[in-house]
PDB file of C-alpha atoms in Angstrom:
ATOM      1  CA  MET A   1     -78.992 -65.216 -66.861  1.00 88.00           C
ATOM      2  CA  ALA A   2     -77.625 -66.283 -70.045  1.00 95.00           C
ATOM      3  CA  VAL A   3     -76.756 -64.750 -73.201  1.00 96.00           C
ATOM      4  CA  PHE A   4     -77.569 -66.515 -76.208  1.00 97.00           C
ATOM      5  CA  GLY A   5     -76.175 -65.448 -79.676  1.00 96.00           C
ATOM      6  CA  TYR A   6     -77.190 -66.454 -82.983  1.00 95.00           C
ATOM      7  CA  GLY A   7     -75.785 -66.192 -86.721  1.00 94.00           C
ATOM      8  CA  ARG A   8     -76.609 -67.483 -89.828  1.00 92.00           C
ATOM      9  CA  VAL A   9     -75.011 -67.649 -93.088  1.00 90.00           C
ATOM     10  CA  SER A  10     -76.335 -68.458 -96.582  1.00 86.00           C
ATOM     11  CA  THR A  11     -74.087 -71.143 -97.806  1.00 85.00           C
ATOM     12  CA  GLN A  12     -71.417 -73.448 -96.749  1.00 85.00           C
ATOM     13  CA  GLN A  13     -68.487 -71.363 -98.231  1.00 85.00           C
ATOM     14  CA  GLN A  14     -69.082 -68.789 -95.638  1.00 88.00           C
ATOM     15  CA  ASP A  15     -68.580 -69.022 -91.981  1.00 87.00           C
ATOM     16  CA  THR A  16     -70.596 -67.476 -88.804  1.00 91.00           C
ATOM     17  CA  GLU A  17     -67.399 -66.737 -87.131  1.00 92.00           C
ATOM     18  CA  ASN A  18     -67.224 -63.094 -88.109  1.00 92.00           C
ATOM     19  CA  GLN A  19     -70.678 -62.610 -86.432  1.00 94.00           C
ATOM     20  CA  ARG A  20     -69.613 -64.226 -83.204  1.00 94.00           C
ATOM     21  CA  LEU A  21     -66.280 -62.161 -82.876  1.00 94.00           C
ATOM     22  CA  GLU A  22     -68.214 -58.880 -84.117  1.00 93.00           C
ATOM     23  CA  LEU A  23     -70.508 -59.660 -80.812  1.00 95.00           C
ATOM     24  CA  LEU A  24     -67.332 -60.444 -78.620  1.00 94.00           C
ATOM     25  CA  ARG A  25     -66.046 -57.084 -80.053  1.00 93.00           C
ATOM     26  CA  ALA A  26     -69.334 -55.367 -78.929  1.00 93.00           C
ATOM     27  CA  GLY A  27     -68.935 -56.939 -75.295  1.00 93.00           C
ATOM     28  CA  TRP A  28     -70.921 -59.222 -75.270  1.00 94.00           C
ATOM     29  CA  ASP A  29     -70.188 -62.869 -73.283  1.00 94.00           C
ATOM     30  CA  VAL A  30     -72.333 -65.157 -75.164  1.00 95.00           C
ATOM     31  CA  ASN A  31     -73.214 -67.847 -73.301  1.00 96.00           C
ATOM     32  CA  TYR A  32     -74.426 -69.995 -75.842  1.00 97.00           C
ATOM     33  CA  TRP A  33     -74.199 -70.017 -79.642  1.00 96.00           C
ATOM     34  CA  PHE A  34     -76.138 -71.165 -82.013  1.00 96.00           C
ATOM     35  CA  ALA A  35     -76.090 -71.032 -85.910  1.00 93.00           C
ATOM     36  CA  ASP A  36     -77.217 -71.945 -89.337  1.00 92.00           C
ATOM     37  CA  VAL A  37     -75.883 -72.318 -92.501  1.00 91.00           C
ATOM     38  CA  VAL A  38     -79.257 -71.784 -94.578  1.00 88.00           C
ATOM     39  CA  SER A  39     -80.957 -69.394 -96.710  1.00 82.00           C
ATOM     40  CA  GLY A  40     -82.151 -65.975 -95.661  1.00 76.00           C
ATOM     41  CA  LYS A  41     -85.520 -66.917 -97.297  1.00 81.00           C
ATOM     42  CA  VAL A  42     -85.993 -69.647 -94.584  1.00 84.00           C
ATOM     43  CA  SER A  43     -88.050 -68.443 -92.252  1.00 83.00           C
ATOM     44  CA  ALA A  44     -86.636 -68.080 -88.623  1.00 82.00           C
ATOM     45  CA  GLY A  45     -89.066 -70.998 -87.316  1.00 81.00           C
ATOM     46  CA  GLN A  46     -87.959 -73.533 -89.877  1.00 88.00           C
ATOM     47  CA  ARG A  47     -84.243 -73.058 -89.288  1.00 92.00           C
ATOM     48  CA  LYS A  48     -82.719 -75.886 -87.319  1.00 93.00           C
ATOM     49  CA  ALA A  49     -80.081 -74.472 -84.526  1.00 94.00           C
ATOM     50  CA  PHE A  50     -82.624 -71.059 -84.146  1.00 93.00           C
ATOM     51  CA  ALA A  51     -85.463 -73.961 -83.372  1.00 93.00           C
ATOM     52  CA  GLU A  52     -82.688 -75.497 -81.027  1.00 95.00           C
ATOM     53  CA  MET A  53     -81.841 -72.208 -79.357  1.00 94.00           C
ATOM     54  CA  LEU A  54     -85.637 -71.584 -78.665  1.00 93.00           C
ATOM     55  CA  ASN A  55     -86.058 -74.822 -77.012  1.00 94.00           C
ATOM     56  CA  LYS A  56     -83.133 -73.934 -74.866  1.00 96.00           C
ATOM     57  CA  ILE A  57     -83.288 -70.052 -73.970  1.00 96.00           C
ATOM     58  CA  ARG A  58     -85.608 -69.232 -70.860  1.00 95.00           C
ATOM     59  CA  ASP A  59     -88.230 -66.488 -70.070  1.00 93.00           C
ATOM     60  CA  GLY A  60     -86.074 -63.728 -68.975  1.00 93.00           C
ATOM     61  CA  GLU A  61     -82.594 -64.270 -71.138  1.00 96.00           C
ATOM     62  CA  THR A  62     -81.306 -62.215 -73.820  1.00 96.00           C
ATOM     63  CA  LEU A  63     -80.793 -63.182 -77.348  1.00 96.00           C
ATOM     64  CA  VAL A  64     -78.145 -61.448 -79.383  1.00 96.00           C
ATOM     65  CA  VAL A  65     -77.371 -60.890 -82.950  1.00 95.00           C
ATOM     66  CA  ALA A  66     -75.181 -59.087 -85.239  1.00 93.00           C
ATOM     67  CA  LYS A  67     -77.266 -57.845 -87.715  1.00 89.00           C
ATOM     68  CA  LEU A  68     -80.859 -57.442 -87.706  1.00 84.00           C
ATOM     69  CA  ASP A  69     -81.527 -59.798 -91.011  1.00 82.00           C
ATOM     70  CA  ARG A  70     -79.950 -62.940 -89.162  1.00 87.00           C
ATOM     71  CA  LEU A  71     -83.442 -62.926 -87.277  1.00 84.00           C
ATOM     72  CA  GLY A  72     -85.840 -63.571 -90.023  1.00 81.00           C
ATOM     73  CA  ARG A  73     -86.391 -63.503 -93.847  1.00 76.00           C
ATOM     74  CA  ASP A  74     -88.529 -60.082 -94.535  1.00 76.00           C
ATOM     75  CA  ALA A  75     -89.936 -57.441 -91.979  1.00 76.00           C
ATOM     76  CA  VAL A  76     -93.033 -60.197 -91.004  1.00 78.00           C
ATOM     77  CA  ASP A  77     -90.888 -62.913 -90.457  1.00 82.00           C
ATOM     78  CA  VAL A  78     -88.262 -60.741 -88.260  1.00 83.00           C
ATOM     79  CA  LEU A  79     -91.375 -59.130 -86.063  1.00 83.00           C
ATOM     80  CA  GLN A  80     -93.200 -61.754 -85.837  1.00 85.00           C
ATOM     81  CA  THR A  81     -89.848 -63.555 -84.411  1.00 88.00           C
ATOM     82  CA  VAL A  82     -89.532 -60.692 -81.989  1.00 87.00           C
ATOM     83  CA  ARG A  83     -92.858 -60.762 -81.118  1.00 86.00           C
ATOM     84  CA  GLU A  84     -92.799 -64.452 -79.764  1.00 90.00           C
ATOM     85  CA  LEU A  85     -89.760 -64.067 -77.658  1.00 92.00           C
ATOM     86  CA  ALA A  86     -90.953 -61.044 -76.192  1.00 90.00           C
ATOM     87  CA  ASN A  87     -94.240 -63.028 -75.116  1.00 91.00           C
ATOM     88  CA  ARG A  88     -91.790 -64.904 -73.194  1.00 93.00           C
ATOM     89  CA  ASN A  89     -89.795 -62.021 -71.907  1.00 93.00           C
ATOM     90  CA  ILE A  90     -86.666 -62.949 -73.985  1.00 94.00           C
ATOM     91  CA  LYS A  91     -84.486 -59.535 -74.545  1.00 93.00           C
ATOM     92  CA  VAL A  92     -83.535 -59.172 -78.282  1.00 93.00           C
ATOM     93  CA  ILE A  93     -80.373 -57.306 -78.820  1.00 93.00           C
ATOM     94  CA  VAL A  94     -79.119 -56.475 -82.575  1.00 90.00           C
ATOM     95  CA  SER A  95     -75.565 -55.131 -82.096  1.00 91.00           C
ATOM     96  CA  GLN A  96     -75.420 -53.493 -85.235  1.00 86.00           C
ATOM     97  CA  LEU A  97     -78.352 -51.171 -83.781  1.00 84.00           C
ATOM     98  CA  GLY A  98     -76.470 -50.650 -80.702  1.00 84.00           C
ATOM     99  CA  THR A  99     -77.920 -52.038 -77.091  1.00 82.00           C
ATOM    100  CA  THR A 100     -81.485 -51.192 -77.773  1.00 82.00           C
ATOM    101  CA  ASP A 101     -84.144 -54.190 -76.763  1.00 86.00           C
ATOM    102  CA  LEU A 102     -86.491 -54.813 -79.317  1.00 85.00           C
ATOM    103  CA  THR A 103     -88.924 -56.103 -77.310  1.00 85.00           C
ATOM    104  CA  SER A 104     -88.912 -52.434 -75.864  1.00 87.00           C
ATOM    105  CA  ALA A 105     -91.827 -50.007 -76.696  1.00 86.00           C
ATOM    106  CA  ALA A 106     -88.679 -47.832 -78.792  1.00 86.00           C
ATOM    107  CA  GLY A 107     -87.306 -51.327 -79.774  1.00 83.00           C
ATOM    108  CA  LYS A 108     -90.354 -51.926 -81.295  1.00 82.00           C
ATOM    109  CA  LEU A 109     -90.852 -48.609 -83.133  1.00 86.00           C
ATOM    110  CA  LEU A 110     -87.047 -49.313 -84.555  1.00 82.00           C
ATOM    111  CA  LEU A 111     -87.278 -52.681 -85.625  1.00 75.00           C
ATOM    112  CA  SER A 112     -90.697 -51.685 -87.751  1.00 79.00           C
ATOM    113  CA  MET A 113     -89.022 -49.071 -89.173  1.00 84.00           C
ATOM    114  CA  LEU A 114     -85.669 -51.033 -90.107  1.00 75.00           C
ATOM    115  CA  ALA A 115     -87.129 -54.004 -91.083  1.00 72.00           C
ATOM    116  CA  ALA A 116     -89.535 -52.026 -93.518  1.00 79.00           C
ATOM    117  CA  VAL A 117     -86.325 -50.338 -95.082  1.00 79.00           C
ATOM    118  CA  ALA A 118     -84.783 -53.768 -95.346  1.00 74.00           C
ATOM    119  CA  GLU A 119     -87.830 -55.090 -97.048  1.00 78.00           C
ATOM    120  CA  MET A 120     -87.658 -52.485 -99.511  1.00 85.00           C
ATOM    121  CA  GLU A 121     -83.815 -52.951-100.082  1.00 80.00           C
ATOM    122  CA  ARG A 122     -84.774 -56.681-101.015  1.00 80.00           C
ATOM    123  CA  ASN A 123     -87.436 -56.201-103.017  1.00 88.00           C
ATOM    124  CA  LEU A 124     -85.157 -53.327-105.293  1.00 90.00           C
ATOM    125  CA  LEU A 125     -82.681 -55.926-105.381  1.00 87.00           C
ATOM    126  CA  ILE A 126     -85.040 -58.789-106.871  1.00 92.00           C
ATOM    127  CA  GLU A 127     -86.143 -55.938-109.281  1.00 95.00           C
ATOM    128  CA  ARG A 128     -82.624 -55.096-110.514  1.00 94.00           C
ATOM    129  CA  THR A 129     -82.338 -59.200-110.776  1.00 92.00           C
ATOM    130  CA  GLN A 130     -84.932 -59.469-112.858  1.00 94.00           C
ATOM    131  CA  ALA A 131     -84.014 -56.495-115.057  1.00 95.00           C
ATOM    132  CA  GLY A 132     -81.033 -57.905-115.472  1.00 93.00           C
ATOM    133  CA  LEU A 133     -82.337 -60.919-116.565  1.00 92.00           C
ATOM    134  CA  ILE A 134     -84.637 -59.938-119.091  1.00 93.00           C
ATOM    135  CA  ARG A 135     -82.020 -57.721-120.217  1.00 94.00           C
ATOM    136  CA  ALA A 136     -79.702 -61.125-121.000  1.00 92.00           C
ATOM    137  CA  LYS A 137     -82.350 -62.902-122.961  1.00 91.00           C
ATOM    138  CA  ALA A 138     -83.060 -60.327-124.710  1.00 93.00           C
ATOM    139  CA  GLU A 139     -79.397 -59.786-125.856  1.00 93.00           C
ATOM    140  CA  GLY A 140     -79.845 -63.600-126.571  1.00 91.00           C
ATOM    141  CA  LYS A 141     -77.682 -64.741-123.447  1.00 90.00           C
ATOM    142  CA  LYS A 142     -78.150 -68.514-122.645  1.00 85.00           C
ATOM    143  CA  LEU A 143     -79.214 -68.335-118.858  1.00 88.00           C
ATOM    144  CA  GLY A 144     -79.149 -71.063-116.088  1.00 85.00           C
ATOM    145  CA  ARG A 145     -76.612 -74.124-115.727  1.00 83.00           C
ATOM    146  CA  PRO A 146     -74.680 -75.581-118.154  1.00 84.00           C
ATOM    147  CA  SER A 147     -75.873 -78.607-120.105  1.00 83.00           C
ATOM    148  CA  LYS A 148     -74.260 -81.862-118.593  1.00 83.00           C
ATOM    149  CA  THR A 149     -74.081 -83.198-122.180  1.00 87.00           C
ATOM    150  CA  THR A 150     -72.860 -82.524-125.527  1.00 88.00           C
ATOM    151  CA  PRO A 151     -75.266 -82.299-128.307  1.00 88.00           C
ATOM    152  CA  GLU A 152     -73.946 -85.502-129.821  1.00 92.00           C
ATOM    153  CA  GLN A 153     -74.255 -87.313-126.393  1.00 91.00           C
ATOM    154  CA  ARG A 154     -77.905 -85.942-126.353  1.00 89.00           C
ATOM    155  CA  SER A 155     -78.655 -87.547-129.529  1.00 91.00           C
ATOM    156  CA  ALA A 156     -76.789 -90.646-128.616  1.00 92.00           C
ATOM    157  CA  ILE A 157     -78.764 -90.914-125.572  1.00 92.00           C
ATOM    158  CA  LEU A 158     -82.091 -90.617-127.686  1.00 91.00           C
ATOM    159  CA  SER A 159     -81.422 -93.057-130.245  1.00 92.00           C
ATOM    160  CA  GLU A 160     -80.435 -95.340-127.639  1.00 92.00           C
ATOM    161  CA  LYS A 161     -83.463 -95.213-125.937  1.00 91.00           C
ATOM    162  CA  SER A 162     -85.576 -95.333-128.910  1.00 91.00           C
ATOM    163  CA  ALA A 163     -83.654 -98.484-129.474  1.00 93.00           C
ATOM    164  CA  GLY A 164     -85.051 -99.999-126.230  1.00 92.00           C
ATOM    165  CA  ALA A 165     -82.204 -98.790-123.582  1.00 92.00           C
ATOM    166  CA  SER A 166     -83.704 -98.300-120.365  1.00 93.00           C
ATOM    167  CA  ILE A 167     -83.082 -95.018-118.604  1.00 92.00           C
ATOM    168  CA  SER A 168     -81.094 -96.446-115.441  1.00 93.00           C
ATOM    169  CA  ALA A 169     -78.619 -98.144-118.017  1.00 92.00           C
ATOM    170  CA  LEU A 170     -78.251 -94.618-119.891  1.00 92.00           C
ATOM    171  CA  ALA A 171     -77.559 -92.671-116.593  1.00 92.00           C
ATOM    172  CA  ARG A 172     -74.614 -95.105-115.662  1.00 93.00           C
ATOM    173  CA  ARG A 173     -73.482 -95.505-119.305  1.00 91.00           C
ATOM    174  CA  TYR A 174     -72.948 -91.389-119.269  1.00 90.00           C
ATOM    175  CA  GLY A 175     -72.563 -90.740-115.556  1.00 91.00           C
ATOM    176  CA  LEU A 176     -75.937 -89.052-115.270  1.00 92.00           C
ATOM    177  CA  SER A 177     -78.605 -88.973-112.975  1.00 92.00           C
ATOM    178  CA  ARG A 178     -81.504 -90.614-114.091  1.00 93.00           C
ATOM    179  CA  ALA A 179     -83.698 -87.811-113.587  1.00 92.00           C
ATOM    180  CA  THR A 180     -81.439 -85.877-115.935  1.00 90.00           C
ATOM    181  CA  ILE A 181     -81.485 -88.621-118.529  1.00 91.00           C
ATOM    182  CA  ALA A 182     -85.421 -88.260-118.264  1.00 91.00           C
ATOM    183  CA  THR A 183     -85.647 -84.604-118.513  1.00 89.00           C
ATOM    184  CA  LEU A 184     -83.389 -85.266-121.915  1.00 88.00           C
ATOM    185  CA  ILE A 185     -85.916 -87.687-123.338  1.00 89.00           C
ATOM    186  CA  ASN A 186     -88.832 -85.846-122.393  1.00 88.00           C
ATOM    187  CA  SER A 187     -87.772 -82.330-123.259  1.00 81.00           C
ATOM    188  CA  PRO A 188     -89.280 -81.040-126.694  1.00 69.00           C
TER     189      PRO A 188
END
């Protein structure tokens, strides 16, 4: 039976090669490798390469991933993914956890505990991020992406729009998108 490997990274600047090599170093002879570049917030079922892998993997084969968080966005998603694979008699191995099959009774117990801890860590990270944003706002720091236009450009765009210029013409003239011009015009 074939061994399928799956990796995921969040941005184009990252690469799944380290995950693939980690599986090789752990002794896994991966026959088929699938990888997604997608945020961890996207559920496993909505990932292009993961869905493609699910269509190729057959009952009785094995899926191996380097780390638990590659399988889903949160504890519920990971558990649902493992259950669906278990229903197809597909073994799920997380190399980071050894060779325990997550579809076995011991694996399900281990998975439930680890997924709960992982979800708690994610929630704590969100809480810390929110606290940092609140503190930054309280300190008067401007958050978000820097403006693409200067105050003088914004004033000129508003003047030209009120004189009858179209949004498309303003976008071409200032090298901005129509959405940016529309937002600027409609903002208070």
